[in-house]
Amino acid sequence: VTRLTIYLLQAGTSLDDATDPDKSPLSAELTSASGMTGRFYFSRTPVNPPAWVGFVQPIVSTPIAGVLSASASGLLVVEASGRLFGVCFGYGRGLLNSAAIERLFGLKVALNRMDPSQIRSVDTKTFEDMVVTKNTHTSKSSELPSFGVDISRDILRAVTGKPRDSTFAKRVSGSDALVIAVDLQAHDLLKKCSELLSAFQETTYKTNFGWIDQLSLVNDTAVIGKLSQMVVAQLQSSDTGSTHMAMPEPIEWEDNDSFKIAGTKKLSYEDLDLDDYLFELGSDTKKLTIDLLKSRKVSVKFGRSGNYDARWTIYQCLVSEQRIGTDLFVLIEGRWFGVSDSLVKEVDAFATSVVDVAPRLPTSLPKETEPEYNKRVAGAEPDEYLLLDARINRPGGATTGIEFCDLLAADGTFIHIKRKSRSSTLSHLFSQGTVSAEAFLSDAPFRDAVRASIATLDGAKSRWLALVPSSAGLVRRQDHRVSYVVLADSSKPGVDWLPFFSKLNLMQHGRQLSTMGLEVSIARIGSV
């Protein structure tokens, strides 16, 4: 059985355009006997001692000699049914022209040919202030619900499972690339690639995975141009309110040393941070163009090889939300998607219905941290708010604790507060409200733990203990509410200060709280 990693290149791509223009690999023509049109590209790094030799040698009594390593890259480009395919070996992915790759080729092939009851793993992305990538495996093949995928907000990025037809492949994994385990010889590639192109063009996936089309690819060049220019104009003025950076594909973090972003003098970046990049550009931010964003490379330094591998362009690493009129578009992995109008209306309607237009909490002070804000509010009005920030209570039988709330209001409202910044996401805030509310309602030992925590505080305790029934008491759901408070400055009207995917997350948690019988609200608190 051979494991092959295969990419489909975009229509119109030539052999000369198939490889990264910044790379100069060696090449070899295919034999006429192969019956295939194409070319093989390859390269390798010089043979050197691996980095760990230099680390260990100072404490070893004898020289560590003869320990050498080299990384090799191979890329076979073949034509089948009028399209070019790239078959990668070793680090061959780095030789491909990333701008020429047909995105989601592998995912569509896998979903079209996979048995929906024989899924082994799924990769999903959730887009908020930062991108959360999850890889979920099961101990045996199963259906999609076993993976905990929320089809209303998770974007399916990759899937692995068994095909319905075992002659197609023993196992199949799909994202942009298709990874298959097959009994195949090199001479059989032409037939197999033609079969893969047919599988890519099918629409069988819509039966079980039609929800992945909630984001529709934008093909109108005029719309794409307008959206891209909107992003450029914002970046030129260092406005990152609607845009941030994220890796287009997952990498093994344990093997990643650092990043390098072309266009700045900074030698390496620990993370892909758009604000950091724009700061390093300085006055050159005003010179940014779409062409620059699409040509400047983002490289990853892998510990195994010690070399920087130019993986993506800056444009491919941008995640952005932009609106044209009432239409919402998102930039993901270098492509613009239109979000389903019905989903946008549903999400906006929910967010509008729970927004607190007249929040009772005071504005925050300049440079005031979230804990400082909580302490100041509780100290100024001790009869109205009890400070419970950072007090962790453990539900019965749990190994980890839960923060009940940041402030407990005298009217029984559980207030959860978060300062919105470029390095944080609101998903934790929304999750905290749901998890603590569920524990409060259904876990009697948790309530006892909260009461014990309150009992250690100074001041009038009885009135606050009355809001938290003991394990023997009765919880009156109508006496409590969950309030999310976000410390953030914004001039955007309504709920537009919240990114769309954050609003989508809010809707999911808000509905879950509603099923518990609890009202939910969200408020934005600005600064002085």
Coordinates of C-alpha atoms in Angstrom, one line a residue, residues 1-491:
V1 CA 0.0 0.0 0.0
T2 CA 1.4 3.4 -1.0
R3 CA 0.5 6.7 0.7
L4 CA 0.2 9.5 -1.7
T5 CA -0.4 13.2 -1.1
I6 CA -2.0 14.8 -4.2
Y7 CA -3.0 18.4 -5.0
L8 CA -5.1 19.6 -7.9
L9 CA -3.8 22.7 -9.6
Q10 CA -6.1 25.4 -10.9
A11 CA -7.4 25.2 -14.5
G12 CA -5.0 27.0 -16.9
T13 CA -1.9 26.3 -14.8
S14 CA 1.1 25.3 -16.9
L15 CA 4.0 23.1 -16.0
D16 CA 6.2 26.2 -15.7
D17 CA 3.7 27.8 -13.3
A18 CA 3.3 24.7 -11.1
T19 CA 6.3 25.4 -8.9
D20 CA 7.0 28.2 -6.4
P21 CA 8.6 31.0 -8.4
D22 CA 11.1 31.6 -5.5
K23 CA 12.4 28.1 -5.6
S24 CA 14.9 26.6 -8.1
P25 CA 14.5 22.9 -7.8
L26 CA 16.2 20.4 -10.1
S27 CA 13.9 18.7 -12.6
A28 CA 13.7 15.6 -14.8
E29 CA 11.4 14.9 -17.7
L30 CA 9.2 11.9 -17.6
T31 CA 9.9 8.9 -19.9
S32 CA 7.9 8.5 -23.1
A33 CA 7.2 4.9 -21.9
S34 CA 5.3 6.3 -18.9
G35 CA 2.5 7.6 -21.3
M36 CA 2.3 10.7 -19.1
T37 CA 2.9 14.4 -19.7
G38 CA 4.6 16.1 -16.8
R39 CA 7.8 16.7 -14.9
F40 CA 9.5 15.7 -11.7
Y41 CA 11.0 18.4 -9.4
F42 CA 13.3 17.6 -6.5
S43 CA 15.7 19.3 -4.1
R44 CA 17.5 18.5 -0.9
T45 CA 19.3 20.4 1.8
P46 CA 23.1 19.8 2.5
V47 CA 23.9 16.9 4.7
N48 CA 24.7 18.3 8.2
P49 CA 24.7 17.2 11.8
P50 CA 21.2 17.7 13.2
A51 CA 20.8 20.6 15.7
W52 CA 20.5 18.3 18.7
V53 CA 24.1 17.2 18.2
G54 CA 25.4 20.6 19.1
F55 CA 23.2 20.7 22.1
V56 CA 24.2 17.3 23.5
Q57 CA 27.9 17.3 22.6
P58 CA 29.2 19.6 25.5
I59 CA 28.1 17.0 28.1
V60 CA 29.2 13.8 26.2
S61 CA 32.7 12.5 26.7
T62 CA 33.4 11.4 23.1
P63 CA 32.7 13.2 19.8
I64 CA 29.3 12.4 18.3
A65 CA 30.6 11.6 14.8
G66 CA 28.9 10.4 11.7
V67 CA 25.4 11.6 12.8
L68 CA 24.1 13.4 9.7
S69 CA 20.7 14.4 8.3
A70 CA 19.2 16.0 5.3
S71 CA 15.7 16.9 4.2
A72 CA 14.5 16.0 0.7
S73 CA 11.7 17.3 -1.4
G74 CA 10.0 15.7 -4.4
L75 CA 7.2 17.0 -6.6
L76 CA 5.7 15.0 -9.5
V77 CA 3.5 17.1 -11.7
V78 CA 1.4 15.2 -14.2
E79 CA -1.4 16.0 -16.5
A80 CA -4.7 14.1 -16.5
S81 CA -8.0 14.9 -18.1
G82 CA -6.8 18.4 -19.0
R83 CA -5.7 19.3 -15.5
L84 CA -2.4 19.3 -13.7
F85 CA -1.9 17.3 -10.4
G86 CA 1.0 17.7 -8.0
V87 CA 2.0 14.5 -6.1
C88 CA 4.3 15.5 -3.1
F89 CA 7.0 13.5 -1.5
G90 CA 9.0 14.5 1.6
Y91 CA 8.9 18.3 1.8
G92 CA 7.6 18.5 -1.7
R93 CA 4.7 20.7 -0.7
G94 CA 7.2 23.5 -0.3
L95 CA 8.0 23.3 -4.0
L96 CA 4.4 23.8 -5.1
N97 CA 3.2 27.2 -6.2
S98 CA 0.6 27.9 -3.5
A99 CA -1.2 30.4 -5.6
A100 CA -2.0 27.7 -8.1
I101 CA -3.5 25.1 -5.7
E102 CA -7.2 24.2 -6.2
R103 CA -8.5 24.8 -2.6
L104 CA -10.6 22.1 -0.9
F105 CA -9.9 19.6 -3.7
G106 CA -9.1 16.9 -1.2
L107 CA -12.0 17.7 1.1
K108 CA -14.5 17.5 -1.7
V109 CA -13.1 14.2 -3.0
A110 CA -13.1 12.7 0.4
L111 CA -16.7 13.8 1.3
N112 CA -18.0 12.6 -2.1
R113 CA -16.4 9.2 -1.8
M114 CA -16.4 8.6 2.0
D115 CA -18.8 6.3 3.8
P116 CA -20.5 8.9 6.3
S117 CA -20.6 6.2 9.0
Q118 CA -16.9 5.4 8.7
I119 CA -15.3 8.7 9.7
R120 CA -12.1 8.5 11.8
S121 CA -11.1 12.1 12.3
V122 CA -12.2 15.7 11.5
D123 CA -10.4 19.0 11.5
T124 CA -12.6 22.1 12.1
K125 CA -12.0 25.8 12.3
T126 CA -13.9 28.3 14.3
F127 CA -13.3 31.9 13.3
E128 CA -13.6 34.6 16.0
D129 CA -11.1 37.1 17.2
M130 CA -8.6 34.3 16.7
V131 CA -8.9 31.1 14.7
V132 CA -9.4 27.9 16.8
T133 CA -8.4 24.7 15.0
K134 CA -9.5 21.4 16.4
N135 CA -8.6 17.9 15.4
T136 CA -10.9 15.2 16.8
H137 CA -10.3 11.5 16.6
T138 CA -12.5 8.6 17.6
S139 CA -11.4 5.2 18.8
K140 CA -13.4 3.6 15.9
S141 CA -15.1 4.7 12.8
S142 CA -18.2 6.7 13.5
E143 CA -20.7 9.3 12.1
L144 CA -20.3 13.0 12.3
P145 CA -22.3 13.7 15.5
S146 CA -19.7 11.7 17.4
F147 CA -17.1 14.4 16.8
G148 CA -19.0 17.2 18.4
V149 CA -19.1 19.4 15.3
D150 CA -21.4 22.4 15.5
I151 CA -22.6 22.7 12.0
S152 CA -23.8 26.2 12.6
R153 CA -20.4 27.7 13.4
D154 CA -17.6 25.1 12.7
I155 CA -16.0 25.1 9.3
L156 CA -14.9 21.7 8.2
R157 CA -11.3 21.8 7.1
A158 CA -10.3 18.2 6.8
V159 CA -11.7 14.7 7.2
T160 CA -10.3 11.2 7.3
G161 CA -12.3 7.9 6.9
K162 CA -13.0 4.9 4.7
P163 CA -14.4 5.2 1.2
R164 CA -17.6 3.4 0.3
D165 CA -15.7 1.6 -2.4
S166 CA -12.5 0.0 -1.1
T167 CA -11.1 -0.2 -4.6
F168 CA -11.0 3.6 -4.7
A169 CA -8.6 3.7 -1.7
K170 CA -8.0 1.9 1.6
R171 CA -8.2 5.1 3.5
V172 CA -8.8 8.7 2.4
S173 CA -8.0 12.1 4.0
G174 CA -8.9 15.4 2.5
S175 CA -8.3 19.1 2.9
D176 CA -6.7 21.1 0.1
A177 CA -4.6 18.0 -0.5
L178 CA -5.9 14.5 -0.9
V179 CA -4.0 11.8 1.0
I180 CA -4.9 8.3 0.0
A181 CA -3.6 4.8 0.8
V182 CA -3.8 2.8 -2.3
D183 CA -2.3 -0.3 -4.1
L184 CA -0.8 1.7 -6.9
Q185 CA 2.3 1.9 -9.2
A186 CA 3.7 5.1 -10.7
H187 CA 2.5 4.0 -14.1
D188 CA -1.1 4.0 -12.8
L189 CA -1.2 7.6 -11.7
L190 CA -2.7 8.9 -14.9
K191 CA -5.8 6.8 -14.5
K192 CA -6.1 7.5 -10.8
C193 CA -5.8 11.3 -11.2
S194 CA -8.6 11.2 -13.8
E195 CA -10.7 9.3 -11.3
L196 CA -9.9 11.9 -8.6
L197 CA -11.0 14.8 -10.9
S198 CA -14.3 13.1 -11.5
A199 CA -14.8 12.6 -7.8
F200 CA -14.0 16.3 -7.1
Q201 CA -16.7 17.4 -9.6
E202 CA -19.4 15.3 -8.0
T203 CA -22.0 16.7 -5.6
T204 CA -22.6 13.6 -3.5
Y205 CA -21.3 15.4 -0.4
K206 CA -24.4 17.6 -0.3
T207 CA -26.5 14.7 1.0
N208 CA -24.7 14.5 4.4
F209 CA -22.4 17.5 4.4
G210 CA -24.4 20.2 2.6
W211 CA -24.0 22.5 5.6
I212 CA -20.4 23.2 4.5
D213 CA -21.9 25.4 1.8
Q214 CA -23.1 28.0 4.3
L215 CA -20.0 29.8 3.1
S216 CA -20.2 30.3 -0.7
L217 CA -17.1 31.0 -2.7
V218 CA -17.1 34.5 -4.3
N219 CA -16.1 34.3 -8.0
D220 CA -17.1 37.8 -9.1
T221 CA -13.8 39.6 -9.7
A222 CA -15.3 43.0 -9.2
V223 CA -16.6 42.1 -5.8
I224 CA -13.3 40.4 -4.8
G225 CA -11.4 43.5 -5.9
K226 CA -13.7 45.8 -3.9
L227 CA -13.4 43.6 -0.8
S228 CA -9.6 43.4 -1.1
Q229 CA -9.2 47.1 -1.4
M230 CA -11.4 47.6 1.7
V231 CA -8.9 45.4 3.6
V232 CA -5.9 47.2 2.1
A233 CA -7.3 50.7 3.0
Q234 CA -7.8 49.5 6.6
L235 CA -4.3 48.1 6.9
Q236 CA -2.8 51.2 5.4
S237 CA -4.2 53.1 8.4
S238 CA -3.2 50.3 10.8
D239 CA -6.9 49.5 11.5
T240 CA -7.1 45.8 12.5
G241 CA -10.6 45.9 13.9
S242 CA -11.9 43.6 11.2
T243 CA -8.8 41.7 10.3
H244 CA -6.2 39.5 11.9
M245 CA -3.7 36.8 10.9
A246 CA -3.8 33.1 11.2
M247 CA -2.1 30.1 9.6
P248 CA -4.2 28.8 6.6
E249 CA -3.4 25.2 7.6
P250 CA -2.4 23.5 10.8
I251 CA 1.2 22.7 11.5
E252 CA 2.8 20.7 14.2
W253 CA 3.5 23.3 16.9
E254 CA 6.1 21.1 18.6
D255 CA 8.3 21.3 15.4
N256 CA 7.7 25.0 14.8
D257 CA 10.4 27.4 15.9
S258 CA 9.2 30.7 14.5
F259 CA 7.8 32.6 11.6
K260 CA 9.3 35.0 9.1
I261 CA 7.2 37.6 7.3
A262 CA 8.7 39.2 4.2
G263 CA 8.7 43.0 4.0
T264 CA 10.2 43.8 7.4
K265 CA 13.6 43.7 9.0
K266 CA 12.5 41.7 11.9
L267 CA 14.3 38.3 11.7
S268 CA 11.6 36.2 13.2
Y269 CA 8.1 36.3 14.7
E270 CA 7.0 34.1 17.6
D271 CA 3.4 34.3 16.4
L272 CA 1.5 35.6 13.3
D273 CA 0.4 38.9 14.7
L274 CA -1.0 41.5 12.3
D275 CA -0.5 44.4 14.7
D276 CA 3.1 43.3 15.3
Y277 CA 3.7 43.1 11.5
L278 CA 2.2 46.5 10.8
F279 CA 4.3 48.0 13.7
E280 CA 7.5 46.6 12.1
L281 CA 6.4 48.1 8.7
G282 CA 6.2 51.5 10.2
S283 CA 5.5 54.2 7.6
D284 CA 5.6 51.5 4.9
T285 CA 2.1 50.5 5.9
K286 CA 0.8 53.3 3.7
K287 CA 2.5 51.6 0.7
L288 CA 0.7 48.3 1.2
T289 CA -1.1 47.0 -1.9
I290 CA -2.9 43.8 -2.8
D291 CA 0.0 42.7 -5.0
L292 CA 2.4 43.1 -2.1
L293 CA 0.1 41.1 0.2
K294 CA -0.2 38.4 -2.4
S295 CA 3.5 38.2 -3.2
R296 CA 5.2 38.6 0.3
K297 CA 5.8 35.2 1.8
V298 CA 5.2 33.9 5.3
S299 CA 7.7 31.2 6.2
V300 CA 7.8 28.6 8.9
K301 CA 11.0 27.5 10.6
F302 CA 10.8 23.8 11.4
G303 CA 13.0 22.4 14.1
R304 CA 13.7 19.2 12.2
S305 CA 15.3 20.9 9.3
G306 CA 16.4 24.2 10.8
N307 CA 15.3 25.9 7.6
Y308 CA 12.6 28.4 6.9
D309 CA 9.9 27.0 4.5
A310 CA 8.0 29.6 2.6
R311 CA 4.5 28.2 3.1
W312 CA 2.0 31.0 2.4
T313 CA 1.6 34.6 1.3
I314 CA 0.5 37.3 3.7
Y315 CA -2.8 37.5 1.9
Q316 CA -3.5 33.8 2.5
C317 CA -2.9 34.4 6.3
L318 CA -5.4 37.2 6.6
V319 CA -8.8 36.6 8.2
S320 CA -11.2 39.4 7.6
E321 CA -14.9 40.3 7.8
Q322 CA -16.2 43.0 5.4
R323 CA -19.7 44.2 4.5
I324 CA -20.9 45.5 1.2
G325 CA -24.3 46.9 2.0
T326 CA -26.1 44.2 4.0
D327 CA -24.0 41.4 2.5
L328 CA -21.3 39.9 4.7
F329 CA -18.1 38.5 3.3
V330 CA -15.2 36.7 5.1
L331 CA -11.7 36.3 3.8
I332 CA -10.4 32.9 4.8
E333 CA -7.2 31.3 3.5
G334 CA -6.9 33.7 0.6
R335 CA -10.4 33.3 -0.7
W336 CA -13.5 35.4 -0.2
F337 CA -16.7 33.7 0.9
G338 CA -20.2 35.1 1.1
V339 CA -22.0 34.2 4.3
S340 CA -25.6 32.9 3.9
D341 CA -27.9 35.8 4.1
S342 CA -30.4 33.8 6.2
L343 CA -27.6 32.9 8.7
V344 CA -26.5 36.6 8.9
K345 CA -30.1 37.8 9.6
E346 CA -30.6 35.0 12.2
V347 CA -27.4 35.8 14.0
D348 CA -27.8 39.6 13.9
A349 CA -31.4 39.3 15.0
F350 CA -30.4 37.2 18.0
A351 CA -27.6 39.5 19.0
T352 CA -29.8 42.6 18.7
S353 CA -32.4 40.9 20.9
V354 CA -30.0 40.3 23.8
V355 CA -27.9 43.5 23.7
D356 CA -28.2 45.7 26.8
V357 CA -28.5 49.2 25.4
A358 CA -28.3 50.8 28.8
P359 CA -25.7 48.9 30.8
R360 CA -25.6 49.7 34.5
L361 CA -21.9 49.2 35.0
P362 CA -19.5 52.3 34.8
T363 CA -17.1 52.9 32.0
S364 CA -13.5 51.6 32.4
L365 CA -10.5 53.7 33.0
P366 CA -7.5 54.0 30.5
K367 CA -5.2 51.0 30.7
E368 CA -7.4 49.5 33.4
T369 CA -7.1 45.7 33.4
E370 CA -10.1 43.4 33.7
P371 CA -9.4 42.4 37.4
E372 CA -8.8 46.1 38.3
Y373 CA -12.1 47.0 36.7
N374 CA -14.0 44.3 38.6
K375 CA -12.4 45.3 41.9
R376 CA -13.2 49.0 41.4
V377 CA -16.8 48.3 40.5
A378 CA -17.4 46.0 43.5
G379 CA -15.6 48.4 45.9
A380 CA -17.6 51.4 44.7
E381 CA -21.0 49.7 45.2
P382 CA -20.5 46.9 47.8
D383 CA -24.3 46.6 48.3
E384 CA -24.9 46.0 44.6
Y385 CA -22.0 43.8 43.5
L386 CA -20.0 41.0 45.2
L387 CA -16.5 40.4 43.7
L388 CA -16.0 36.7 42.9
D389 CA -13.4 37.2 40.1
A390 CA -10.7 34.5 40.1
R391 CA -12.4 32.5 42.8
I392 CA -12.4 29.0 41.5
N393 CA -15.0 26.4 42.7
R394 CA -15.0 22.8 41.9
P395 CA -18.2 20.9 40.9
G396 CA -18.8 17.5 42.6
G397 CA -16.3 14.9 41.3
A398 CA -14.6 17.4 38.9
T399 CA -10.8 17.5 38.6
T400 CA -10.9 21.2 37.4
G401 CA -12.6 24.2 38.8
I402 CA -15.0 26.8 37.4
E403 CA -15.2 30.5 38.0
F404 CA -18.7 31.1 39.0
C405 CA -18.8 34.7 37.8
D406 CA -16.8 37.9 38.0
L407 CA -19.5 39.9 39.8
L408 CA -22.6 38.6 41.5
A409 CA -25.3 41.3 41.4
A410 CA -27.8 41.9 44.2
D411 CA -30.7 41.1 41.9
G412 CA -29.2 37.6 41.2
T413 CA -27.5 38.3 37.9
F414 CA -24.3 36.4 37.2
I415 CA -22.0 39.0 35.5
H416 CA -19.1 37.7 33.3
I417 CA -16.6 40.4 32.2
K418 CA -13.9 40.3 29.5
R419 CA -11.7 43.0 28.0
K420 CA -11.6 42.5 24.3
S421 CA -8.1 42.7 22.9
R422 CA -6.1 41.5 19.9
S423 CA -4.7 38.6 21.9
S424 CA -8.0 37.3 23.4
T425 CA -11.1 35.7 22.1
L426 CA -14.7 36.0 23.4
S427 CA -15.4 32.3 23.1
H428 CA -14.0 31.7 26.6
L429 CA -16.3 34.4 28.0
F430 CA -19.4 32.9 26.4
S431 CA -18.4 29.4 27.4
Q432 CA -17.8 30.5 31.0
G433 CA -21.3 31.7 31.3
T434 CA -22.8 28.5 30.0
V435 CA -20.6 26.1 32.0
S436 CA -21.0 28.0 35.4
A437 CA -24.8 28.3 34.9
E438 CA -25.2 24.6 34.2
A439 CA -23.1 23.8 37.3
F440 CA -25.2 26.2 39.4
L441 CA -28.5 24.7 38.3
S442 CA -27.6 21.0 38.3
D443 CA -24.6 20.5 40.6
A444 CA -25.5 20.8 44.3
P445 CA -21.9 20.3 45.5
F446 CA -20.8 23.2 43.2
R447 CA -23.3 25.5 44.9
D448 CA -22.0 24.5 48.3
A449 CA -18.5 25.2 47.1
V450 CA -19.6 28.7 45.9
R451 CA -21.3 29.3 49.3
A452 CA -18.1 28.3 51.1
S453 CA -16.1 30.7 49.0
I454 CA -18.6 33.5 49.8
A455 CA -18.4 32.7 53.5
T456 CA -14.7 33.5 53.5
L457 CA -15.3 37.1 52.4
D458 CA -15.6 40.1 54.6
G459 CA -18.9 42.1 55.0
A460 CA -22.5 41.1 55.0
K461 CA -22.5 37.5 53.9
S462 CA -26.1 36.4 54.6
R463 CA -27.6 38.5 51.8
W464 CA -25.2 37.1 49.2
L465 CA -25.6 33.5 50.5
A466 CA -29.3 33.9 50.1
L467 CA -28.7 34.2 46.3
V468 CA -26.9 30.8 46.2
P469 CA -29.1 28.0 47.5
S470 CA -27.3 25.2 49.3
S471 CA -27.4 21.6 48.1
A472 CA -30.5 21.1 50.2
G473 CA -32.2 24.3 48.9
L474 CA -34.3 25.0 45.8
V475 CA -33.0 26.9 42.8
R476 CA -35.5 29.4 41.4
R477 CA -34.3 29.9 37.8
Q478 CA -36.5 33.0 37.4
D479 CA -34.4 34.8 40.0
H480 CA -31.2 34.6 37.9
R481 CA -29.8 35.9 34.7
V482 CA -26.5 35.7 32.8
S483 CA -24.9 39.0 31.7
Y484 CA -21.9 39.2 29.4
V485 CA -20.0 42.4 29.7
V486 CA -17.2 43.3 27.2
L487 CA -14.8 46.1 27.9
A488 CA -14.2 47.6 24.4
D489 CA -14.1 50.9 22.7
S490 CA -16.0 51.0 19.3
S491 CA -17.7 53.6 17.2

